[in-house]
Short mmCIF file of C-alpha atoms in Angstrom, two decimals:
data_model
loop_
_atom_site.label_atom_id
_atom_site.label_comp_id
_atom_site.label_asym_id
_atom_site.label_seq_id
_atom_site.Cartn_x
_atom_site.Cartn_y
_atom_site.Cartn_z
CA MET A 528 0.00 0.00 0.00
CA SER A 529 1.20 3.48 -0.86
CA GLU A 530 0.49 6.46 1.41
CA THR A 531 0.91 10.11 0.49
CA ARG A 532 0.23 13.03 2.83
CA LEU A 533 -0.22 16.74 2.29
CA VAL A 534 -1.16 19.54 4.66
CA ILE A 535 -3.85 21.66 3.01
CA ASP A 536 -4.47 25.16 4.32
CA THR A 537 -8.22 24.86 4.72
CA THR A 538 -10.82 22.97 6.73
CA PRO A 539 -11.87 19.35 6.30
CA GLU A 540 -15.34 20.62 5.32
CA ARG A 541 -13.99 22.53 2.32
CA ILE A 542 -11.85 19.57 1.22
CA PHE A 543 -14.72 17.13 1.62
CA ALA A 544 -16.95 19.46 -0.43
CA VAL A 545 -14.60 18.84 -3.36
CA LEU A 546 -14.62 15.07 -2.73
CA ALA A 547 -18.43 15.15 -2.54
CA ASP A 548 -18.57 16.82 -5.97
CA GLY A 549 -18.20 13.86 -8.30
CA TRP A 550 -18.02 16.15 -11.32
CA SER A 551 -14.75 17.61 -9.97
CA TYR A 552 -12.80 14.33 -10.06
CA ALA A 553 -11.33 14.85 -13.54
CA SER A 554 -9.91 18.14 -12.24
CA TRP A 555 -7.81 16.58 -9.52
CA VAL A 556 -7.49 12.82 -10.12
CA VAL A 557 -4.39 12.30 -12.26
CA GLY A 558 -5.26 10.13 -15.25
CA ALA A 559 -9.00 10.84 -15.22
CA ALA A 560 -9.75 12.47 -18.55
CA HIS A 561 -13.51 13.01 -18.45
CA ILE A 562 -16.45 12.45 -16.12
CA ARG A 563 -19.30 10.89 -18.10
CA ASP A 564 -21.87 10.73 -15.30
CA VAL A 565 -22.19 10.86 -11.51
CA ASP A 566 -24.85 8.92 -9.62
CA ALA A 567 -27.34 11.26 -7.94
CA ALA A 568 -26.56 9.68 -4.55
CA TRP A 569 -22.80 10.47 -4.76
CA PRO A 570 -20.95 10.16 -2.37
CA ALA A 571 -23.21 7.61 -0.63
CA VAL A 572 -21.87 4.07 -0.23
CA GLY A 573 -22.43 2.16 -3.48
CA SER A 574 -22.77 5.27 -5.65
CA ARG A 575 -20.54 5.64 -8.69
CA ILE A 576 -18.67 8.07 -10.89
CA HIS A 577 -18.54 7.00 -14.52
CA HIS A 578 -15.33 8.28 -16.09
CA ARG A 579 -12.84 8.00 -18.92
CA LEU A 580 -9.18 7.30 -18.28
CA GLY A 581 -6.16 8.00 -20.41
CA PRO A 582 -5.18 10.32 -23.23
CA TRP A 583 -7.35 10.86 -26.27
CA PRO A 584 -7.93 8.91 -28.51
CA VAL A 585 -6.98 5.88 -26.41
CA GLN A 586 -9.49 6.39 -23.61
CA ILE A 587 -11.18 3.71 -21.55
CA ASP A 588 -14.64 4.04 -20.00
CA ASP A 589 -14.76 2.84 -16.41
CA GLN A 590 -16.20 3.66 -13.00
CA THR A 591 -15.30 4.36 -9.38
CA THR A 592 -17.57 3.21 -6.52
CA VAL A 593 -17.80 4.49 -2.95
CA ARG A 594 -16.94 1.76 -0.41
CA ALA A 595 -17.14 3.87 2.75
CA VAL A 596 -17.77 7.49 3.63
CA GLU A 597 -17.75 9.65 6.74
CA PRO A 598 -18.51 13.25 5.76
CA ASP A 599 -15.65 15.66 6.46
CA ARG A 600 -13.47 12.74 7.59
CA LEU A 601 -12.95 10.05 4.92
CA ILE A 602 -13.97 8.52 1.65
CA GLU A 603 -12.89 5.08 0.42
CA LEU A 604 -13.25 4.14 -3.23
CA ASP A 605 -13.04 1.12 -5.51
CA ALA A 606 -11.22 2.62 -8.47
CA LYS A 607 -11.36 0.47 -11.59
CA MET A 608 -8.61 0.96 -14.13
CA TRP A 609 -9.38 -1.62 -16.79
CA PRO A 610 -7.29 -3.24 -18.26
CA VAL A 611 -4.67 -2.41 -15.61
CA GLY A 612 -6.73 -3.63 -12.65
CA LYS A 613 -8.45 -2.20 -9.61
CA ALA A 614 -7.30 -0.22 -6.58
CA ILE A 615 -8.77 0.73 -3.23
CA VAL A 616 -8.18 4.42 -2.59
CA ARG A 617 -8.80 6.00 0.81
CA LEU A 618 -8.64 9.72 1.54
CA THR A 619 -8.66 10.68 5.21
CA LEU A 620 -8.96 14.23 6.50
CA GLN A 621 -7.52 15.15 9.88
CA PRO A 622 -7.63 18.75 11.12
CA VAL A 623 -4.32 20.01 12.54
CA SER A 624 -5.55 23.54 13.32
CA ALA A 625 -8.62 25.69 12.76
CA SER A 626 -7.45 26.36 9.21
CA SER A 627 -5.38 23.37 8.06
CA THR A 628 -5.94 19.68 7.43
CA VAL A 629 -3.67 16.71 6.82
CA VAL A 630 -5.00 14.70 3.91
CA THR A 631 -3.70 11.15 3.60
CA MET A 632 -4.23 9.32 0.34
CA SER A 633 -3.74 5.55 0.61
CA GLU A 634 -3.83 3.37 -2.46
CA GLU A 635 -3.67 -0.39 -2.65
CA ILE A 636 -3.70 -2.20 -5.98
CA VAL A 637 -5.95 -5.23 -5.47
CA SER A 638 -6.16 -6.75 -8.96
CA GLY A 639 -4.36 -6.76 -12.26
CA MET A 640 -0.71 -7.14 -13.20
CA PRO A 641 0.63 -4.28 -11.01
CA ARG A 642 -0.63 -6.19 -7.94
CA LEU A 643 2.16 -8.71 -8.55
CA LEU A 644 4.84 -6.04 -8.06
CA PRO A 645 6.44 -5.70 -4.62
CA ASP A 646 4.88 -2.99 -2.41
CA ALA A 647 8.03 -0.84 -2.60
CA ILE A 648 7.85 -0.73 -6.41
CA GLN A 649 4.10 -0.04 -6.33
CA SER A 650 4.76 2.86 -3.96
CA VAL A 651 7.46 4.31 -6.25
CA MET A 652 4.93 4.18 -9.11
CA LEU A 653 1.97 5.62 -7.16
CA LYS A 654 3.49 8.23 -4.87
CA PRO A 655 4.32 10.94 -7.46
CA ARG A 656 0.89 10.62 -9.10
CA ASN A 657 -0.91 10.72 -5.76
CA HIS A 658 1.16 13.69 -4.57
CA GLU A 659 0.13 15.60 -7.70
CA ALA A 660 -3.51 14.59 -7.13
CA LEU A 661 -3.36 15.99 -3.58
CA ARG A 662 -1.79 19.23 -4.85
CA ARG A 663 -4.64 19.60 -7.35
CA LEU A 664 -7.22 18.79 -4.65
CA SER A 665 -5.60 21.44 -2.47
CA ASP A 666 -5.80 24.10 -5.19
CA ILE A 667 -9.50 23.47 -5.69
CA ALA A 668 -10.38 23.25 -1.99
CA VAL A 669 -8.44 26.38 -1.05
CA HIS A 670 -9.37 28.61 -4.00
CA ARG A 671 -12.87 27.66 -5.11
CA ASP A 672 -15.77 29.70 -3.83
CA PRO A 673 -17.71 27.82 -1.13
CA VAL A 674 -20.90 26.24 -2.38
#
């Protein structure tokens, strides 16, 4: 499992508002090219984001499903990446002051060829991408007007 952390200079509520907006995922999830649809119940357990992965014109339609959610605290996702496999992604939000939050992004590849790689190699592959995703999430959460 790979873990990446970033302190974001805003509250867990503002960060979770971005996570609860399924249409925003292509803006911060590295590799997501387009959101095709978001279930009306998002981010309830079992709800899905239908997305495209990869660069045009070689894009793959797939989906991500909520496994667990605690508003303003965590969201855990089944992220399908056909034909590569599937990963469990967990984002946890922990306030460290009135105006900053540590966000931890954990990712575990659970199926597909990359699952056969040792954890250390998986982490080397995932950490830079997940760090960039957290930086993008930070930019949106800090700078977007509250809904």
